[in-house]
Short mmCIF file of C-alpha atoms in Angstrom, two decimals:
data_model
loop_
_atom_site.label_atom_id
_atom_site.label_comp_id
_atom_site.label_asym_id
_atom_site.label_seq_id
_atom_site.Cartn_x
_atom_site.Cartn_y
_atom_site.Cartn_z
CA UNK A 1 107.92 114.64 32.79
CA UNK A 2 110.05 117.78 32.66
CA UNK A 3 113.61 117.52 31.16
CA UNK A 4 115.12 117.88 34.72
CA UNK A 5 113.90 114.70 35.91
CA UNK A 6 114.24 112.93 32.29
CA UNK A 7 118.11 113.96 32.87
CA UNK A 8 118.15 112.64 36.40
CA UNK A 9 116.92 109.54 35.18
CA UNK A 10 118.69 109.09 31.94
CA UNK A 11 122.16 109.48 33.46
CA UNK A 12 121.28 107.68 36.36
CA UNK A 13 120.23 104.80 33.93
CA UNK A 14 123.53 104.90 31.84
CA UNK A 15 125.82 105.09 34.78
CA UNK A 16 124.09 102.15 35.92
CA UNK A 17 124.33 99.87 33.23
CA UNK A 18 127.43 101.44 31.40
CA UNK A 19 125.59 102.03 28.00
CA UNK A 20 121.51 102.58 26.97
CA UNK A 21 119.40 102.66 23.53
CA UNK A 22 117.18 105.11 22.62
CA UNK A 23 114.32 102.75 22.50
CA UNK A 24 115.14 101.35 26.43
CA UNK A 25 115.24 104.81 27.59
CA UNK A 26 112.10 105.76 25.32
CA UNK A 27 109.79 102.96 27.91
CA UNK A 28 111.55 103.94 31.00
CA UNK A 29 110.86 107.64 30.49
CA UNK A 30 107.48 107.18 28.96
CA UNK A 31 107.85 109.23 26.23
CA UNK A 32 109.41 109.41 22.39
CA UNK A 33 112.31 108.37 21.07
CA UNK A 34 112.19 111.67 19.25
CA UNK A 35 112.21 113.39 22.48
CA UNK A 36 114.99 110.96 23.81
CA UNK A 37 117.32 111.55 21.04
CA UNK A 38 117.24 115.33 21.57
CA UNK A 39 117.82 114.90 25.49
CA UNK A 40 120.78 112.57 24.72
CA UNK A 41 122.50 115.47 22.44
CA UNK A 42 121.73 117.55 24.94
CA UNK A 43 123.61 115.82 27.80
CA UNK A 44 126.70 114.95 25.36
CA UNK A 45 126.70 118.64 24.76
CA UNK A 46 127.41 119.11 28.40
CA UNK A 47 129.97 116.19 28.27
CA UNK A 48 127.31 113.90 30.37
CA UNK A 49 127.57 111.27 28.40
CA UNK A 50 128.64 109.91 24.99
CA UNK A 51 126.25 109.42 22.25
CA UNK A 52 127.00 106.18 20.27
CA UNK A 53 124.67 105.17 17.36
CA UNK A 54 121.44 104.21 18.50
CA UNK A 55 121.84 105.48 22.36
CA UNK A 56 124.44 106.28 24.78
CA UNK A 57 127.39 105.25 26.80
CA UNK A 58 129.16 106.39 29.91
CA UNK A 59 131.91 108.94 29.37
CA UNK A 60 134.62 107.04 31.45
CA UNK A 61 133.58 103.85 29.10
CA UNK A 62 133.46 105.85 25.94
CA UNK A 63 137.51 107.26 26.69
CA UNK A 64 138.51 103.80 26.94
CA UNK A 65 135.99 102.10 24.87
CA UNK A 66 137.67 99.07 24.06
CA UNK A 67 139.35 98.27 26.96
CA UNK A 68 138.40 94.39 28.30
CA UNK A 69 138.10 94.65 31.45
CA UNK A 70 135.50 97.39 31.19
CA UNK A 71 133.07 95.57 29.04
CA UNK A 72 133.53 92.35 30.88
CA UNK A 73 132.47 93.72 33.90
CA UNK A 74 129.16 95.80 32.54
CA UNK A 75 126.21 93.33 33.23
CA UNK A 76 128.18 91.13 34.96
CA UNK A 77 125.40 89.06 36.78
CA UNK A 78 123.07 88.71 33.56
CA UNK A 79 126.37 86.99 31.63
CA UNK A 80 127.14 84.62 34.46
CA UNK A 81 123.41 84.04 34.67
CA UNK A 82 124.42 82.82 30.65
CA UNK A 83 127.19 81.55 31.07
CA UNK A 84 125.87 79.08 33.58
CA UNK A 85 123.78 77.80 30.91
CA UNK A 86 125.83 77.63 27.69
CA UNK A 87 128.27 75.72 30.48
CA UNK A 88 125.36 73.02 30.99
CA UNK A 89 125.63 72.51 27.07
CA UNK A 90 129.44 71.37 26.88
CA UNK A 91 129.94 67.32 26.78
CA UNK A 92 133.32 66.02 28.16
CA UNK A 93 135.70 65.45 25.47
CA UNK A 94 134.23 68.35 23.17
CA UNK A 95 135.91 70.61 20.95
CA UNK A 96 134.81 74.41 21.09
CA UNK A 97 135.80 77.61 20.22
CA UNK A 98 135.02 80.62 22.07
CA UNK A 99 135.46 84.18 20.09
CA UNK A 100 136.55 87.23 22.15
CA UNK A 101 133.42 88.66 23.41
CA UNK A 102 133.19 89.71 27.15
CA UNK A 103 130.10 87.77 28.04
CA UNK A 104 132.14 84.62 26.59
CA UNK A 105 134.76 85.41 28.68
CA UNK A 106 133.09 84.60 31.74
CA UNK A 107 132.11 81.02 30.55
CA UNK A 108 135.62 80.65 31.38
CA UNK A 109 134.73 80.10 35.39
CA UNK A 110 132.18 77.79 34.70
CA UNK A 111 134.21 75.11 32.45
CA UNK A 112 137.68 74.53 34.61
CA UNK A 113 137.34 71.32 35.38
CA UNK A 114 136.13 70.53 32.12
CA UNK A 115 138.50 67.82 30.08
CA UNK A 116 137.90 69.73 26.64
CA UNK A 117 139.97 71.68 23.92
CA UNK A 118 139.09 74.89 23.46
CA UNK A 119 140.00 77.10 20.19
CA UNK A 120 139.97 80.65 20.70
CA UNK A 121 141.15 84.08 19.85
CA UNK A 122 140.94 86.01 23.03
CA UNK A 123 143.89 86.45 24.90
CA UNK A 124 141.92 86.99 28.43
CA UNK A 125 140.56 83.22 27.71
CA UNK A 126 144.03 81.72 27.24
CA UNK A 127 145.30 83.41 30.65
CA UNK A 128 142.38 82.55 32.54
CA UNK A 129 141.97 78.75 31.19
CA UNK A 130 146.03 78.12 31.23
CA UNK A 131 146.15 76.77 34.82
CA UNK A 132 142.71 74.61 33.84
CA UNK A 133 141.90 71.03 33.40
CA UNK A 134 140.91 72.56 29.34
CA UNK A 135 143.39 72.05 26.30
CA UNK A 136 143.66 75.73 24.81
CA UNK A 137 144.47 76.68 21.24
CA UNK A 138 144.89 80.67 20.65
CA UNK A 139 144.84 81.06 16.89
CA UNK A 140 147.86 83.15 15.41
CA UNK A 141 147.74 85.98 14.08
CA UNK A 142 147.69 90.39 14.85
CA UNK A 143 146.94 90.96 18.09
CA UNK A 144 144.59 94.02 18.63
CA UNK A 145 145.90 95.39 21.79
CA UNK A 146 142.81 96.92 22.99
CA UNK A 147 140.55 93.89 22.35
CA UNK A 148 143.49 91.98 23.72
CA UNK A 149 142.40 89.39 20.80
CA UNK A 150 143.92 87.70 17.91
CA UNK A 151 142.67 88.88 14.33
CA UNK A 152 143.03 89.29 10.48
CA UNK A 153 143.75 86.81 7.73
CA UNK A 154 146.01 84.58 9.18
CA UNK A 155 143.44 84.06 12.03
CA UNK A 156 140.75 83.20 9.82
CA UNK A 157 142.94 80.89 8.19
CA UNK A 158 143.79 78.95 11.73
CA UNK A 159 140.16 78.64 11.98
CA UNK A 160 139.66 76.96 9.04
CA UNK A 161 142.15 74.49 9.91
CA UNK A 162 140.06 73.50 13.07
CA UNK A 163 136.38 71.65 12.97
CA UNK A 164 134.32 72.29 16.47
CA UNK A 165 131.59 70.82 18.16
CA UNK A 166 130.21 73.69 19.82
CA UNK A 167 130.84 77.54 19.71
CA UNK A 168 130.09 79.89 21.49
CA UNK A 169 130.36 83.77 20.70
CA UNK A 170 128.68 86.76 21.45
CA UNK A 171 126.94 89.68 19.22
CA UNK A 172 126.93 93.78 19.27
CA UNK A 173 123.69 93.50 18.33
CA UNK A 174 120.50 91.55 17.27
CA UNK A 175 117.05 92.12 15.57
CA UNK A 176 114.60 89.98 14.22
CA UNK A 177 114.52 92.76 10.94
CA UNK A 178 118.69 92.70 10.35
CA UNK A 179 119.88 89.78 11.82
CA UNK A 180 123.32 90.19 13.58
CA UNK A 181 125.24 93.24 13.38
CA UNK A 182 128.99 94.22 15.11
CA UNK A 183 131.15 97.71 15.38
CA UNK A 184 134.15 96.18 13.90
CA UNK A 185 134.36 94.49 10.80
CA UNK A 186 137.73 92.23 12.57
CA UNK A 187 134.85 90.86 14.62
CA UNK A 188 132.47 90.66 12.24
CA UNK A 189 134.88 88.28 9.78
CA UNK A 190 135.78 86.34 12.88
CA UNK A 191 132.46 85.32 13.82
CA UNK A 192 131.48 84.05 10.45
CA UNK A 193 135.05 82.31 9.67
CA UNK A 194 134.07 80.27 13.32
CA UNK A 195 130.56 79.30 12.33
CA UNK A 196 132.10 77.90 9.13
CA UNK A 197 133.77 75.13 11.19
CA UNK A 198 130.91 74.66 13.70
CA UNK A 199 128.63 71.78 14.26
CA UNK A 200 126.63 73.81 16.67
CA UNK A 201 126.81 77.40 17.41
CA UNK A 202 125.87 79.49 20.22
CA UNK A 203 125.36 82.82 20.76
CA UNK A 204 125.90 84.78 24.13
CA UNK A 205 123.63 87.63 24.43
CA UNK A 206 122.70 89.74 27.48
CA UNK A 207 119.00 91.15 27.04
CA UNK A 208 120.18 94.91 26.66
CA UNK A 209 121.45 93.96 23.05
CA UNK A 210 118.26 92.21 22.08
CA UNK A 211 116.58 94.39 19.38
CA UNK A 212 119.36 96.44 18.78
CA UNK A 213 121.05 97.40 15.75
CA UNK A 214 124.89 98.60 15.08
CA UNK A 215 127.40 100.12 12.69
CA UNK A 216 127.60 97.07 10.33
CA UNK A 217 125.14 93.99 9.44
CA UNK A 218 126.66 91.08 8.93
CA UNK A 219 124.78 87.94 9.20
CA UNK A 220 120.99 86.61 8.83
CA UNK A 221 119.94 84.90 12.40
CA UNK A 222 120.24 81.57 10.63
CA UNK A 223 124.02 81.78 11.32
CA UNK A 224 123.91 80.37 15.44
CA UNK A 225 121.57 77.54 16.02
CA UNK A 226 120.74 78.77 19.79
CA UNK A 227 120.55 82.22 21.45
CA UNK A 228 120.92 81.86 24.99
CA UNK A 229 120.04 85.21 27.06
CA UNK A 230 118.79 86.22 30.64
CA UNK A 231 115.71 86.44 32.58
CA UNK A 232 115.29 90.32 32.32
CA UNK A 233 114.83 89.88 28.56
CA UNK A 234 111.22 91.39 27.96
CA UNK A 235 108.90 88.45 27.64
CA UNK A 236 107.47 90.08 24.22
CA UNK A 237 110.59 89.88 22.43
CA UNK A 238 111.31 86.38 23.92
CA UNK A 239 107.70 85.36 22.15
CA UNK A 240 108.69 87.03 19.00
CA UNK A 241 111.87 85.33 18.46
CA UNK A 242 110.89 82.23 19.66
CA UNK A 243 107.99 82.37 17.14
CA UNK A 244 110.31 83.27 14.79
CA UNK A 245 112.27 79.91 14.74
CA UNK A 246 114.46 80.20 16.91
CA UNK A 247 115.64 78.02 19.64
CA UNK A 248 115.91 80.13 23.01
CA UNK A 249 117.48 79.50 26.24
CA UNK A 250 117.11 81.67 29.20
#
């Protein structure tokens, strides 16, 4: 395959989905990462696309990285697909918390009518859940504008005030080699300070972050007790973690 139609498809790919690894567009292309990486610099040399560690993202989404409403809508069917599920997990009277990851974000639909408390430090979930049958709790603390979350010391510290049944959080990205890994430290110290109080914990993870590794590594895998992902998951990496311990639900 010439680099023509390698380009065609590679942009085609990350417009698509929003934002690609190396190794994803590696099998689709049929050839090597080696030869992806040097298409991808390439194409961000010509202001394509952006080149984030490990693949690529979409210009428009790499201007306004942050922004909410941008990652909440990027696989939007896979994490209501997930969000369905975690949503069959949730008893009547429990206690959760729910971090500020996009793919949580849409659990929010799913548990309305539910008569539970929810802890959280996303400000999206507190406006969406506020006119809900669901006690909300936003943790204190600086709000990161972008995120549109709460975070820092103080938050960590409202955590730890709080004991959960369930929580449910999502991930930048997963391997069975590193564990968990995030792009933001903030993120990073909130996820772990929430586990701390959890009886049960739940991660949130679309397929296109399975095997995939970012800027810091944070936690071993024994950290959430159940990854719950979609169908388009490859079914080799859904053997390998399940024979790898861990409890799977897609």
């Amino acid at each position: 395959m010439n680099f023509q139609h390698r380009k065609r498809l590679i942009l085609q790919t990350v417009d698509e989905r929003g934002s690609v690894d190396v190794r994803e567009l590696a099998d689709l292309l049929q050839t090597s990462e080696m030869t992806v990486r040097r298409d991808l610099v390439q194409l961000a040399t010509a202001g394509l696309l952006y080149r984030t560690r490990g693949g690529a993202m979409k210009v428009s989404l790499a201007t306004d990285s942050f922004r909410f409403a941008n990652k909440a809508a990027l696989n939007a069917d896979r994490k209501d697909y997930i969000c369905q599920l975690a949503a069959q997990e949730i008893q009547e009277g429990d206690v959760i918390f729910m971090d500020c990851g996009s793919t949580v974000f849409r659990l929010c639909q799913f548990i309305r009518n539910k008569r539970i408390a929810v802890v959280t430090n996303s400000l999206p979930v507190v406006a969406e859940l506020l006119t809900s049958d669901v006690t909300v709790n936003l943790v204190g603390g600086e709000v990161d504008k972008d995120r549109q979350a709460i975070h820092g010391l103080i938050a960590e510290e409202h955590i730890a005030r709080y004991r959960a049944n369930r929580a449910f959080m999502g991930v930048d990205g997963i391997s069975l080699e590193h564990g968990l890994s995030a792009n933001s430290e903030k993120e990073a110290s909130i996820t772990m300070a929430i586990a701390r109080q959890t009886d049960k914990v739940y991660l949130l993870c679309d397929s296109s972050k399975l095997e995939t590794n970012k800027y810091l590594y944070f936690a071993p895998l024994s950290l959430f007790d159940v990854l719950i992902t979609d169908t388009e998951a490859k079914p080799d990496v859904i053997s390998a973690y399940r024979k790898a311990g861990i409890t799977l639900i897609n």
